[in-house]
mmCIF file of C-alpha atoms in Angstrom:
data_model
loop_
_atom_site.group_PDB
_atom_site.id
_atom_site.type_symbol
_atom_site.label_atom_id
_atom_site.label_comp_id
_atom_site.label_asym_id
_atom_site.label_seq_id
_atom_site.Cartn_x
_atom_site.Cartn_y
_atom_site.Cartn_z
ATOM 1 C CA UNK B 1 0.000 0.000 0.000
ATOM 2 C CA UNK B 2 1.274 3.213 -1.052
ATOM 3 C CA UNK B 3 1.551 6.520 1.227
ATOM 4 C CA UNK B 4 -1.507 7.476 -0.139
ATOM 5 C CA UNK B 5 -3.631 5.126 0.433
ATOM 6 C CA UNK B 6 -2.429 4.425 3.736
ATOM 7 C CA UNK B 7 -3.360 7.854 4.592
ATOM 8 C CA UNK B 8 -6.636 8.183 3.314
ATOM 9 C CA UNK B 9 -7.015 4.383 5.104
ATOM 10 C CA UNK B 10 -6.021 6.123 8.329
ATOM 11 C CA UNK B 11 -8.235 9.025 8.040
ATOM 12 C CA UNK B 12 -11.230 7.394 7.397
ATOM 13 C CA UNK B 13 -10.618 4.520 10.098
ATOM 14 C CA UNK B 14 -9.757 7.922 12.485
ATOM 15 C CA UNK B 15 -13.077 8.840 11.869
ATOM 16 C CA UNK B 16 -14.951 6.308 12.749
ATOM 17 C CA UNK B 17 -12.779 5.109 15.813
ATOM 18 C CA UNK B 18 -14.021 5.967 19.356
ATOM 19 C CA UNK B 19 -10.938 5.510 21.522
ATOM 20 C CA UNK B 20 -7.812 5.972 19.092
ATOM 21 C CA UNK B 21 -6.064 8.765 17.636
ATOM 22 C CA UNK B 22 -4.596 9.251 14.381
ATOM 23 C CA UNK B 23 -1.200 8.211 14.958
ATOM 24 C CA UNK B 24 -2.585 5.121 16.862
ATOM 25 C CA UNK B 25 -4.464 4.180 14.159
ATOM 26 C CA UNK B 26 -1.689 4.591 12.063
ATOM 27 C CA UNK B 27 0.253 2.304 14.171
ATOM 28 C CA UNK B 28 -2.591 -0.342 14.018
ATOM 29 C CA UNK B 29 -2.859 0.108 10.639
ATOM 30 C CA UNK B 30 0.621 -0.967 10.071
ATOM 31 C CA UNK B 31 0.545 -3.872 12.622
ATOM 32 C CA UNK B 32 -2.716 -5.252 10.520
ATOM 33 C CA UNK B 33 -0.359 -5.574 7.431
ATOM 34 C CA UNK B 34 2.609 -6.561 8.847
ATOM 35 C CA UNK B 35 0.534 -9.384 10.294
ATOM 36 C CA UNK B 36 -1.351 -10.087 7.351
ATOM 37 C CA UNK B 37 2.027 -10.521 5.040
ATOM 38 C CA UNK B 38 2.162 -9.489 1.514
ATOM 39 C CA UNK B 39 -1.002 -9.824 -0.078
ATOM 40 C CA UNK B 40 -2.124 -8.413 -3.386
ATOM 41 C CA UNK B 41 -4.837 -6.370 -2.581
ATOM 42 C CA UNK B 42 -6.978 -7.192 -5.939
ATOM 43 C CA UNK B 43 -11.359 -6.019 -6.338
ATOM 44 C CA UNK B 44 -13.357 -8.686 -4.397
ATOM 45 C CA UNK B 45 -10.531 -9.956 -2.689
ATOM 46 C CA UNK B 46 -10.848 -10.031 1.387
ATOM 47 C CA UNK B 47 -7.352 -9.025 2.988
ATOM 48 C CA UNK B 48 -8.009 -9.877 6.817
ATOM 49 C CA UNK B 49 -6.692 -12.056 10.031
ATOM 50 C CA UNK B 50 -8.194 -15.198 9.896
ATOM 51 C CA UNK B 51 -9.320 -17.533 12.866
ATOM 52 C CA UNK B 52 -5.991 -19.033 13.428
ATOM 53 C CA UNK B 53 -3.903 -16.027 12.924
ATOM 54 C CA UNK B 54 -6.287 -13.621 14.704
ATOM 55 C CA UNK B 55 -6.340 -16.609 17.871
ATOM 56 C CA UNK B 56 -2.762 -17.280 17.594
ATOM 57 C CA UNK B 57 -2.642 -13.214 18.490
ATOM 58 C CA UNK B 58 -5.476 -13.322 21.671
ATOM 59 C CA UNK B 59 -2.715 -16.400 22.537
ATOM 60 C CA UNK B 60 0.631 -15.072 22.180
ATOM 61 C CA UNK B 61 0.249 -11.083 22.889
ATOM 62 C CA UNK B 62 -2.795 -11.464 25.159
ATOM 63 C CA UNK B 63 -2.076 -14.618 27.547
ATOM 64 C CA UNK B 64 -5.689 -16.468 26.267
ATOM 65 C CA UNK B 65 -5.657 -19.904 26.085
ATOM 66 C CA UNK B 66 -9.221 -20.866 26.303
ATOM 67 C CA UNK B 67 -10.393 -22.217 22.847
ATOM 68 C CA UNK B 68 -14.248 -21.351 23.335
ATOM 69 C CA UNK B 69 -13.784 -18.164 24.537
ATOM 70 C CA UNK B 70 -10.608 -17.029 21.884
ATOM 71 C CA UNK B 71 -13.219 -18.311 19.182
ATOM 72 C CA UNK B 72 -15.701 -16.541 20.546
ATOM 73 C CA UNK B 73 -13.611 -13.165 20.927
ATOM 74 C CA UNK B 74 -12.783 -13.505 16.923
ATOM 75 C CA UNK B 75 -16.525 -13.587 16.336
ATOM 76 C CA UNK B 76 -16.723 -10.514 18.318
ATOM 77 C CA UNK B 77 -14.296 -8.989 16.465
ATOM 78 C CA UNK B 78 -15.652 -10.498 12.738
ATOM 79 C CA UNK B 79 -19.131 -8.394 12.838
ATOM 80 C CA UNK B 80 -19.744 -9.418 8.730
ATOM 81 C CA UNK B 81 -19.228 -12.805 9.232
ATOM 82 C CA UNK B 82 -16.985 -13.296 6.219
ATOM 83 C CA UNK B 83 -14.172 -15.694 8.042
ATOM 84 C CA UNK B 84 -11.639 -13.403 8.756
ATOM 85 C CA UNK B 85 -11.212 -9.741 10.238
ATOM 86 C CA UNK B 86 -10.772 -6.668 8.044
ATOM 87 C CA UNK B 87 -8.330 -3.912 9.067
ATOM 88 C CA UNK B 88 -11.796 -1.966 9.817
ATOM 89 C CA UNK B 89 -12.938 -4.972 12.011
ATOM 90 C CA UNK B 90 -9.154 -4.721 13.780
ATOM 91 C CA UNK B 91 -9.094 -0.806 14.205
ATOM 92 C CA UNK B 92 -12.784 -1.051 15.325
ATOM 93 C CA UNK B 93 -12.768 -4.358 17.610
ATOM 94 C CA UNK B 94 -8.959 -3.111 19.045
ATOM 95 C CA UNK B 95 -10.528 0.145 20.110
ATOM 96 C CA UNK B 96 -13.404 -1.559 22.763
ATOM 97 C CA UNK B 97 -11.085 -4.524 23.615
ATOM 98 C CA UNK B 98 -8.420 -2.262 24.595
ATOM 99 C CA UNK B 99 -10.086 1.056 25.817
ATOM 100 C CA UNK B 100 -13.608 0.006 26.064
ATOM 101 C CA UNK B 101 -15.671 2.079 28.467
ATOM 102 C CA UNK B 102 -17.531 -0.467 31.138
ATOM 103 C CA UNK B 103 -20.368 0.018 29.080
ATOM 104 C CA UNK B 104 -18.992 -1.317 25.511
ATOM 105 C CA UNK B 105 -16.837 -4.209 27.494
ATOM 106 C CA UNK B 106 -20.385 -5.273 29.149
ATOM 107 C CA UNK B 107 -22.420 -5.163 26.030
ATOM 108 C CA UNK B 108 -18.863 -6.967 24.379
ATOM 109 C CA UNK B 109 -18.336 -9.678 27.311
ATOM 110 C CA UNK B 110 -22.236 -10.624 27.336
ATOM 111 C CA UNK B 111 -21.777 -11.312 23.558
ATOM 112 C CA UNK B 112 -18.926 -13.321 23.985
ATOM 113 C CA UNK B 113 -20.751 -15.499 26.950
ATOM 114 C CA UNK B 114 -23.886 -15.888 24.763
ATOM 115 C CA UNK B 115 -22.712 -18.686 23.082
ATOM 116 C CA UNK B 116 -25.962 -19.578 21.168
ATOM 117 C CA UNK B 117 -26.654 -15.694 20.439
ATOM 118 C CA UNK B 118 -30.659 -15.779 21.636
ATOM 119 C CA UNK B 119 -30.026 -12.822 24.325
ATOM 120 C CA UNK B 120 -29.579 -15.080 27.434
ATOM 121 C CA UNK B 121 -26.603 -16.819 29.263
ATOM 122 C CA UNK B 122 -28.310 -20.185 30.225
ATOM 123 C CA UNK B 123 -26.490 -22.976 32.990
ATOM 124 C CA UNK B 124 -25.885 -24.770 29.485
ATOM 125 C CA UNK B 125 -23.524 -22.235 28.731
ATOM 126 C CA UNK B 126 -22.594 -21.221 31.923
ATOM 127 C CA UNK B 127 -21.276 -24.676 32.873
ATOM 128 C CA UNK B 128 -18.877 -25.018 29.157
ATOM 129 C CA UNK B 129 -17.423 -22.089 29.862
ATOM 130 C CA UNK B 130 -16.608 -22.749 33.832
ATOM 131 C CA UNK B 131 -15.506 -26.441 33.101
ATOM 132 C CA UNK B 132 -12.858 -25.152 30.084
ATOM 133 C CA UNK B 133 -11.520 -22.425 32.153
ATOM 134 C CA UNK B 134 -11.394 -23.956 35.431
ATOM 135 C CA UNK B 135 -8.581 -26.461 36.393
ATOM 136 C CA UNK B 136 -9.703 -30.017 37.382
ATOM 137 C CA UNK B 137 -8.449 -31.136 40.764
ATOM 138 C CA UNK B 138 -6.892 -34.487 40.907
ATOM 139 C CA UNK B 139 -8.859 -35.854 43.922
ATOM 140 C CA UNK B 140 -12.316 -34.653 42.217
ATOM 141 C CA UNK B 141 -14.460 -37.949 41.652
ATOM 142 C CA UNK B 142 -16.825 -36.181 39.803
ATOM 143 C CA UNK B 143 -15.295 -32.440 38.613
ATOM 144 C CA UNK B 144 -18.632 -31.915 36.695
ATOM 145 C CA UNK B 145 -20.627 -31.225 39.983
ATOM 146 C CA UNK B 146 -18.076 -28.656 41.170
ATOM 147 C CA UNK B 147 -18.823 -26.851 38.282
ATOM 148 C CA UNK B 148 -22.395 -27.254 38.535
ATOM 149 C CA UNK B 149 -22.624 -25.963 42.080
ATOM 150 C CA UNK B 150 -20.871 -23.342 41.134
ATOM 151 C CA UNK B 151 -23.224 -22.272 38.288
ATOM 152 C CA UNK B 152 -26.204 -22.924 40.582
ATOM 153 C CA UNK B 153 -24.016 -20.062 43.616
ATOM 154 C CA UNK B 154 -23.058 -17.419 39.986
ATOM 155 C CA UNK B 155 -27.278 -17.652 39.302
ATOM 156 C CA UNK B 156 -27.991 -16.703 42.963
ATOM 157 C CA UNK B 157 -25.482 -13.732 42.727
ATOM 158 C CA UNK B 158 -26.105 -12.974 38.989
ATOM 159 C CA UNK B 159 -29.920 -13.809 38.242
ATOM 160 C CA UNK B 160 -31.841 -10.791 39.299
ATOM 161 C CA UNK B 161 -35.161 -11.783 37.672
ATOM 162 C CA UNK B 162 -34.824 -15.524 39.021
ATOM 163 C CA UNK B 163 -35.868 -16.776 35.725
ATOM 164 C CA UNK B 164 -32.991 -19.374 35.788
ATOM 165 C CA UNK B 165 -31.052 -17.858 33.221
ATOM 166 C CA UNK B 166 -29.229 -14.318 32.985
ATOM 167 C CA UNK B 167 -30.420 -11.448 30.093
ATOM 168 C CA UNK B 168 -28.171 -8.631 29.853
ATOM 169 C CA UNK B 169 -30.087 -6.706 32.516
ATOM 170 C CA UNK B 170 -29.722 -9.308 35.145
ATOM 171 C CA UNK B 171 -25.515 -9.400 34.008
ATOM 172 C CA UNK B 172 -25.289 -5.454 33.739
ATOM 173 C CA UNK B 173 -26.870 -4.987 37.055
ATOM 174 C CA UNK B 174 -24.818 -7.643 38.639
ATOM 175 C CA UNK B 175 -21.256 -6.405 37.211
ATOM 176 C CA UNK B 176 -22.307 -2.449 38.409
ATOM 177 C CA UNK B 177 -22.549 -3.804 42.076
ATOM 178 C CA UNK B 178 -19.240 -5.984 41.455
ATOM 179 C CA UNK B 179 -16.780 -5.488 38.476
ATOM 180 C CA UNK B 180 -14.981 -8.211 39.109
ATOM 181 C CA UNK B 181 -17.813 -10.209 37.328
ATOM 182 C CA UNK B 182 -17.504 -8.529 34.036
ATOM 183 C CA UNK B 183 -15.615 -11.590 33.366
ATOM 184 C CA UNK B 184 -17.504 -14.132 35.231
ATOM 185 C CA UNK B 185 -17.279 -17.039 33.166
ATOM 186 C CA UNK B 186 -13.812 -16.727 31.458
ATOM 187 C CA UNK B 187 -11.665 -14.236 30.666
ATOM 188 C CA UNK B 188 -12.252 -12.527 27.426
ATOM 189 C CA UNK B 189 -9.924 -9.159 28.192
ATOM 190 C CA UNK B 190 -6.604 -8.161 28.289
ATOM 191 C CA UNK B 191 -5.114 -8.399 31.859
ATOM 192 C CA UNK B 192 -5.173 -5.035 32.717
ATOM 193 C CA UNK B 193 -1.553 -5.256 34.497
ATOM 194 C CA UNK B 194 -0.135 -5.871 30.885
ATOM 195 C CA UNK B 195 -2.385 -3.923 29.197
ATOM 196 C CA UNK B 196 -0.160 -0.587 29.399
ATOM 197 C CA UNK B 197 3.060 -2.607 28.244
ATOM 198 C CA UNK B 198 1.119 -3.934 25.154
ATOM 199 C CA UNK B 199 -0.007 -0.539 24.179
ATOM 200 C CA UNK B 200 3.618 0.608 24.581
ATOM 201 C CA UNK B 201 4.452 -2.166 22.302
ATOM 202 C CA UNK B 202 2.422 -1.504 19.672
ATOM 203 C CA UNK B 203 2.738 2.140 19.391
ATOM 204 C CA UNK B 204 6.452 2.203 19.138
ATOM 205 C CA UNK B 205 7.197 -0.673 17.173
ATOM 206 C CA UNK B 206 4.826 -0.226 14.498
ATOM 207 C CA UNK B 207 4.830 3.407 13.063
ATOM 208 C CA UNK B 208 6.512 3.107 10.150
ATOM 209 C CA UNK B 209 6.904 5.351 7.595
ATOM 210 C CA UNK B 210 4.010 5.085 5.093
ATOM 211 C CA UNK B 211 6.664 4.450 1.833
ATOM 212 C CA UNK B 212 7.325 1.265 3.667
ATOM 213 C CA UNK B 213 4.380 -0.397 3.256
#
């Protein structure tokens, strides 16, 4: 991509970007290509991350390691559904997952823990998501009712409404009274102790001069 283009990329994705500024974009931007690799950008071709690249990132910069929950976090990220995530998606999905007000990271984390999509975090899903990120304890007979008591305690904290299952009101009026519940059933955010260092990263090792790319 020529100077050019890069800028008039940057502009418009400046534009449209809550929480970034122009040189951060621009620094995204570059990152995005660098991981994408040399692609020829050609009409009706998609130039994106795709599942394995984009989870191999949540993994390596990010410390995830949960496979439902990293898959989940790409679909978050991948709002057309096309299989991989644009430099749009990237700019756009980068700006919540990183600077997110509580607001966007509720709305964002409830998405994520909605496995099925219908509006509702049921035990079903409550219990997948405990048993993969928990760790089994060796002298557990039966690890599987740990994990369901422990669904049956979240409801009694969580479920406002006592309808056995939590809507986003019941999860948004639980995580105001306690943040640390925000990520209640796995963790789908960047630990906020390396959260600074990662920003750091990225905006010093990838502004490169426009000609470059």
């Amino acid at each position: 991509m020529n100077g050019k283009k890069l800028q008039k990329l940057t502009d418009s994705l400046t534009k449209n970007c809550k929480h970034f500024n122009t040189y951060e974009v621009n620094c995204l931007v570059n990152l995005f290509y660098t991981l994408v690799g040399d692609v020829v950008e050609r009409p009706g071709t998609v130039i994106g991350l795709d599942r394995n690249a984009f989870r191999n990132i949540l993994h390596m910069t990010f410390g995830m390691t949960d496979d439902m929950i990293m898959d989940r976090v790409f679909r978050g990220f991948d709002k057309d559904n096309d299989g991989c995530v644009s430099v749009a998606e990237w700019i756009n999905g980068l700006s919540l997952f990183l600077r997110g007000s509580l607001e966007e990271k509720m709305k964002y984390c409830f998405e994520v823990f909605d496995l099925n999509g219908d509006g509702f975090i049921s035990k079903e899903e409550m219990f997948h998501m405990l048993k993969n990120s928990l760790l089994k304890q060796p002298s557990e007979e039966d690890p599987d009712e740990g994990i369901k008591d422990l669904v049956e305690i979240t409801l009694k904290k969580m479920d406002h409404d006592h309808d056995g299952k939590l809507s986003f009101a019941d999860y948004e009026q639980a995580v105001r009274e306690e943040t640390l519940l925000l990520e209640a059933f796995g963790p789908c955010l960047p630990d906020p102790k390396k959260l600074l260092y990662h920003l750091l990263l990225l905006f010093t090792l990838y502004l490169q001069p426009p000609s470059s790319l």
